[in-house]
């Protein structure tokens, strides 16, 4: 799947938003990708996960024994990546502020894990998920995401395979351009009502 085809999937699902957004990283942007919208169509989610799985080197795909994603945003794409790779998909969640496996999920010693996110901007939640997976006995052999918003700067400590890199500018609160400073930021996604 080429970049333009990926963007077409986001546009078709009305998942590419424009305005003034406060991202979960704490940075501001004039653009927001609402991955939940692009993934709400099961066939679209399957196409995107298959395309993302195809980005992984063949030898790496054979090595992976589990997919683990952070809740909430990574759950659907993580599940679809498990389907695309033909392996189990688990997720970590933050019931008390730090990621942990719950719901009877467990990793076996030596499990080779692919950590899957929807969007990576700073990599903070990805690194937290990776730390949790390692604490639970898994070995993270790679990370993948639908979207890399880091402008290629994120270092997760493992090979990283995004489906698409989208480099919309992001800004700290004290460096907003006038067009964003003139409006109130909306905090989209799962942490506030859009």
mmCIF file of C-alpha atoms in Angstrom:
data_model
loop_
_atom_site.group_PDB
_atom_site.id
_atom_site.type_symbol
_atom_site.label_atom_id
_atom_site.label_comp_id
_atom_site.label_asym_id
_atom_site.label_seq_id
_atom_site.Cartn_x
_atom_site.Cartn_y
_atom_site.Cartn_z
ATOM 1 C CA UNK A 1 0.000 0.000 0.000
ATOM 2 C CA UNK A 2 1.480 3.349 -1.059
ATOM 3 C CA UNK A 3 1.336 6.464 1.152
ATOM 4 C CA UNK A 4 -1.384 8.057 -0.979
ATOM 5 C CA UNK A 5 -3.509 4.910 -0.627
ATOM 6 C CA UNK A 6 -3.073 5.017 3.163
ATOM 7 C CA UNK A 7 -4.081 8.693 3.262
ATOM 8 C CA UNK A 8 -7.085 7.874 1.067
ATOM 9 C CA UNK A 9 -8.213 5.388 3.732
ATOM 10 C CA UNK A 10 -7.966 8.141 6.387
ATOM 11 C CA UNK A 11 -9.819 10.651 4.217
ATOM 12 C CA UNK A 12 -12.550 8.168 3.283
ATOM 13 C CA UNK A 13 -13.262 7.525 6.962
ATOM 14 C CA UNK A 14 -13.117 11.234 7.891
ATOM 15 C CA UNK A 15 -10.204 10.417 10.186
ATOM 16 C CA UNK A 16 -7.929 13.255 9.018
ATOM 17 C CA UNK A 17 -9.076 16.306 11.010
ATOM 18 C CA UNK A 18 -8.018 19.947 10.741
ATOM 19 C CA UNK A 19 -8.263 22.603 13.467
ATOM 20 C CA UNK A 20 -6.341 23.206 16.707
ATOM 21 C CA UNK A 21 -5.641 20.032 18.652
ATOM 22 C CA UNK A 22 -3.914 19.233 21.925
ATOM 23 C CA UNK A 23 -2.204 15.883 21.381
ATOM 24 C CA UNK A 24 -1.764 13.271 24.103
ATOM 25 C CA UNK A 25 1.958 14.122 24.007
ATOM 26 C CA UNK A 26 1.072 17.630 25.275
ATOM 27 C CA UNK A 27 2.015 19.243 21.962
ATOM 28 C CA UNK A 28 -0.338 21.206 19.710
ATOM 29 C CA UNK A 29 -1.114 20.597 16.040
ATOM 30 C CA UNK A 30 -3.340 21.912 13.248
ATOM 31 C CA UNK A 31 -3.944 18.297 12.142
ATOM 32 C CA UNK A 32 -5.144 15.194 13.933
ATOM 33 C CA UNK A 33 -5.445 11.618 12.774
ATOM 34 C CA UNK A 34 -8.326 9.903 14.534
ATOM 35 C CA UNK A 35 -7.191 6.319 14.074
ATOM 36 C CA UNK A 36 -10.299 4.985 15.807
ATOM 37 C CA UNK A 37 -12.339 6.288 12.862
ATOM 38 C CA UNK A 38 -10.096 4.714 10.226
ATOM 39 C CA UNK A 39 -10.195 1.420 12.141
ATOM 40 C CA UNK A 40 -13.964 1.336 12.798
ATOM 41 C CA UNK A 41 -14.543 -0.375 9.436
ATOM 42 C CA UNK A 42 -13.303 -3.959 9.972
ATOM 43 C CA UNK A 43 -12.396 -4.416 6.303
ATOM 44 C CA UNK A 44 -10.380 -1.175 6.269
ATOM 45 C CA UNK A 45 -8.652 -2.147 9.523
ATOM 46 C CA UNK A 46 -7.783 -5.513 7.998
ATOM 47 C CA UNK A 47 -6.365 -3.883 4.844
ATOM 48 C CA UNK A 48 -4.237 -1.464 6.853
ATOM 49 C CA UNK A 49 -2.930 -4.191 9.179
ATOM 50 C CA UNK A 50 -2.086 -6.441 6.227
ATOM 51 C CA UNK A 51 -0.192 -3.570 4.612
ATOM 52 C CA UNK A 52 1.633 -2.876 7.895
ATOM 53 C CA UNK A 53 2.504 -6.564 8.344
ATOM 54 C CA UNK A 54 3.910 -6.567 4.807
ATOM 55 C CA UNK A 55 6.334 -3.779 5.857
ATOM 56 C CA UNK A 56 7.999 -6.123 8.337
ATOM 57 C CA UNK A 57 10.971 -8.085 7.005
ATOM 58 C CA UNK A 58 10.037 -11.736 6.316
ATOM 59 C CA UNK A 59 12.572 -13.128 8.819
ATOM 60 C CA UNK A 60 11.200 -10.838 11.537
ATOM 61 C CA UNK A 61 7.604 -11.894 10.808
ATOM 62 C CA UNK A 62 8.605 -15.541 11.306
ATOM 63 C CA UNK A 63 10.263 -14.733 14.646
ATOM 64 C CA UNK A 64 7.308 -12.925 16.287
ATOM 65 C CA UNK A 65 5.239 -15.060 18.677
ATOM 66 C CA UNK A 66 2.910 -12.394 20.155
ATOM 67 C CA UNK A 67 1.566 -8.950 19.342
ATOM 68 C CA UNK A 68 1.082 -6.571 22.269
ATOM 69 C CA UNK A 69 -0.470 -3.128 22.000
ATOM 70 C CA UNK A 70 -1.255 -0.367 24.480
ATOM 71 C CA UNK A 71 -4.914 0.295 25.271
ATOM 72 C CA UNK A 72 -6.919 2.054 24.134
ATOM 73 C CA UNK A 73 -5.651 3.307 20.778
ATOM 74 C CA UNK A 74 -3.563 0.269 19.906
ATOM 75 C CA UNK A 75 -6.151 -2.413 20.662
ATOM 76 C CA UNK A 76 -7.839 -2.630 17.245
ATOM 77 C CA UNK A 77 -4.690 -2.355 15.131
ATOM 78 C CA UNK A 78 -2.926 -4.772 17.494
ATOM 79 C CA UNK A 79 -5.736 -7.311 17.102
ATOM 80 C CA UNK A 80 -5.684 -6.919 13.324
ATOM 81 C CA UNK A 81 -1.892 -7.306 13.276
ATOM 82 C CA UNK A 82 -2.305 -10.541 15.223
ATOM 83 C CA UNK A 83 -4.757 -11.708 12.571
ATOM 84 C CA UNK A 84 -2.442 -10.636 9.723
ATOM 85 C CA UNK A 85 0.494 -12.478 11.315
ATOM 86 C CA UNK A 86 -1.550 -15.465 12.471
ATOM 87 C CA UNK A 87 -0.584 -15.070 16.156
ATOM 88 C CA UNK A 88 -2.184 -14.023 19.443
ATOM 89 C CA UNK A 89 -2.738 -10.330 20.183
ATOM 90 C CA UNK A 90 -2.754 -9.007 23.744
ATOM 91 C CA UNK A 91 -2.927 -5.509 25.140
ATOM 92 C CA UNK A 92 -1.568 -3.644 28.124
ATOM 93 C CA UNK A 93 -3.605 -1.069 29.991
ATOM 94 C CA UNK A 94 -3.151 1.575 32.695
ATOM 95 C CA UNK A 95 -5.685 0.940 35.459
ATOM 96 C CA UNK A 96 -3.541 2.821 37.987
ATOM 97 C CA UNK A 97 -1.368 4.957 35.716
ATOM 98 C CA UNK A 98 1.264 2.454 34.580
ATOM 99 C CA UNK A 99 0.896 -0.229 31.920
ATOM 100 C CA UNK A 100 0.225 -3.793 32.996
ATOM 101 C CA UNK A 101 -1.135 -7.025 31.552
ATOM 102 C CA UNK A 102 -4.585 -7.869 32.917
ATOM 103 C CA UNK A 103 -7.628 -9.974 31.932
ATOM 104 C CA UNK A 104 -5.656 -13.208 32.154
ATOM 105 C CA UNK A 105 -3.125 -12.092 29.530
ATOM 106 C CA UNK A 106 0.396 -13.412 30.067
ATOM 107 C CA UNK A 107 3.641 -13.670 28.181
ATOM 108 C CA UNK A 108 5.733 -16.815 28.206
ATOM 109 C CA UNK A 109 9.470 -16.499 28.891
ATOM 110 C CA UNK A 110 11.145 -16.055 25.525
ATOM 111 C CA UNK A 111 8.074 -14.729 23.701
ATOM 112 C CA UNK A 112 9.252 -12.558 20.798
ATOM 113 C CA UNK A 113 6.890 -9.590 20.808
ATOM 114 C CA UNK A 114 5.855 -7.042 18.225
ATOM 115 C CA UNK A 115 4.592 -3.934 20.041
ATOM 116 C CA UNK A 116 1.939 -2.207 17.903
ATOM 117 C CA UNK A 117 0.542 1.337 18.265
ATOM 118 C CA UNK A 118 -1.891 3.402 16.264
ATOM 119 C CA UNK A 119 0.142 6.645 16.251
ATOM 120 C CA UNK A 120 3.645 7.393 17.564
ATOM 121 C CA UNK A 121 4.519 11.052 18.165
ATOM 122 C CA UNK A 122 7.062 11.249 20.999
ATOM 123 C CA UNK A 123 7.273 7.509 21.661
ATOM 124 C CA UNK A 124 6.606 7.917 25.375
ATOM 125 C CA UNK A 125 3.657 5.501 25.613
ATOM 126 C CA UNK A 126 5.401 3.078 23.234
ATOM 127 C CA UNK A 127 8.470 3.012 25.491
ATOM 128 C CA UNK A 128 6.254 2.509 28.545
ATOM 129 C CA UNK A 129 4.489 -0.400 26.811
ATOM 130 C CA UNK A 130 7.833 -1.917 25.801
ATOM 131 C CA UNK A 131 9.090 -1.656 29.399
ATOM 132 C CA UNK A 132 5.920 -3.411 30.638
ATOM 133 C CA UNK A 133 6.294 -6.199 28.058
ATOM 134 C CA UNK A 134 9.908 -6.738 29.096
ATOM 135 C CA UNK A 135 8.960 -6.687 32.785
ATOM 136 C CA UNK A 136 6.423 -9.433 31.984
ATOM 137 C CA UNK A 137 9.115 -11.631 30.406
ATOM 138 C CA UNK A 138 8.641 -10.823 26.727
ATOM 139 C CA UNK A 139 11.394 -9.741 24.370
ATOM 140 C CA UNK A 140 10.309 -6.861 22.127
ATOM 141 C CA UNK A 141 11.930 -7.575 18.772
ATOM 142 C CA UNK A 142 10.280 -4.662 16.916
ATOM 143 C CA UNK A 143 7.600 -2.005 17.075
ATOM 144 C CA UNK A 144 5.074 -1.011 14.430
ATOM 145 C CA UNK A 145 2.479 1.724 14.052
ATOM 146 C CA UNK A 146 -0.069 2.893 11.557
ATOM 147 C CA UNK A 147 1.377 6.405 11.724
ATOM 148 C CA UNK A 148 4.760 7.846 12.659
ATOM 149 C CA UNK A 149 4.250 11.513 13.581
ATOM 150 C CA UNK A 150 7.749 11.912 15.023
ATOM 151 C CA UNK A 151 9.311 13.268 11.807
ATOM 152 C CA UNK A 152 11.610 10.258 11.932
ATOM 153 C CA UNK A 153 13.107 11.233 15.291
ATOM 154 C CA UNK A 154 11.600 8.596 17.585
ATOM 155 C CA UNK A 155 13.959 5.960 18.965
ATOM 156 C CA UNK A 156 12.118 3.131 20.678
ATOM 157 C CA UNK A 157 15.247 1.048 21.227
ATOM 158 C CA UNK A 158 14.000 -1.597 18.756
ATOM 159 C CA UNK A 159 13.454 -1.548 14.979
ATOM 160 C CA UNK A 160 10.377 0.572 14.180
ATOM 161 C CA UNK A 161 8.107 -0.005 11.192
ATOM 162 C CA UNK A 162 5.362 2.574 10.534
ATOM 163 C CA UNK A 163 2.848 2.171 7.719
ATOM 164 C CA UNK A 164 3.124 5.880 6.941
ATOM 165 C CA UNK A 165 5.130 8.826 8.236
ATOM 166 C CA UNK A 166 3.076 11.991 8.449
ATOM 167 C CA UNK A 167 5.015 15.020 9.516
ATOM 168 C CA UNK A 168 2.419 17.611 10.380
ATOM 169 C CA UNK A 169 4.181 20.203 12.528
ATOM 170 C CA UNK A 170 3.579 20.062 16.264
ATOM 171 C CA UNK A 171 4.239 22.880 18.725
ATOM 172 C CA UNK A 172 4.881 23.378 22.414
ATOM 173 C CA UNK A 173 2.273 25.549 24.125
ATOM 174 C CA UNK A 174 4.705 28.489 24.279
ATOM 175 C CA UNK A 175 5.612 28.333 20.564
ATOM 176 C CA UNK A 176 2.180 28.299 18.892
ATOM 177 C CA UNK A 177 1.874 30.035 15.519
ATOM 178 C CA UNK A 178 -0.656 32.911 15.483
ATOM 179 C CA UNK A 179 -3.392 30.907 13.722
ATOM 180 C CA UNK A 180 -3.345 28.285 16.499
ATOM 181 C CA UNK A 181 -2.828 30.758 19.331
ATOM 182 C CA UNK A 182 -6.025 32.512 18.206
ATOM 183 C CA UNK A 183 -8.176 29.451 18.915
ATOM 184 C CA UNK A 184 -8.761 27.096 21.799
ATOM 185 C CA UNK A 185 -7.268 23.631 21.486
ATOM 186 C CA UNK A 186 -9.561 20.626 21.246
ATOM 187 C CA UNK A 187 -8.349 17.441 22.903
ATOM 188 C CA UNK A 188 -9.580 14.732 20.561
ATOM 189 C CA UNK A 189 -9.373 10.984 20.907
ATOM 190 C CA UNK A 190 -10.248 8.858 23.883
ATOM 191 C CA UNK A 191 -9.238 11.337 26.566
ATOM 192 C CA UNK A 192 -11.910 13.920 25.833
ATOM 193 C CA UNK A 193 -15.012 14.280 23.719
ATOM 194 C CA UNK A 194 -14.164 15.503 20.179
#
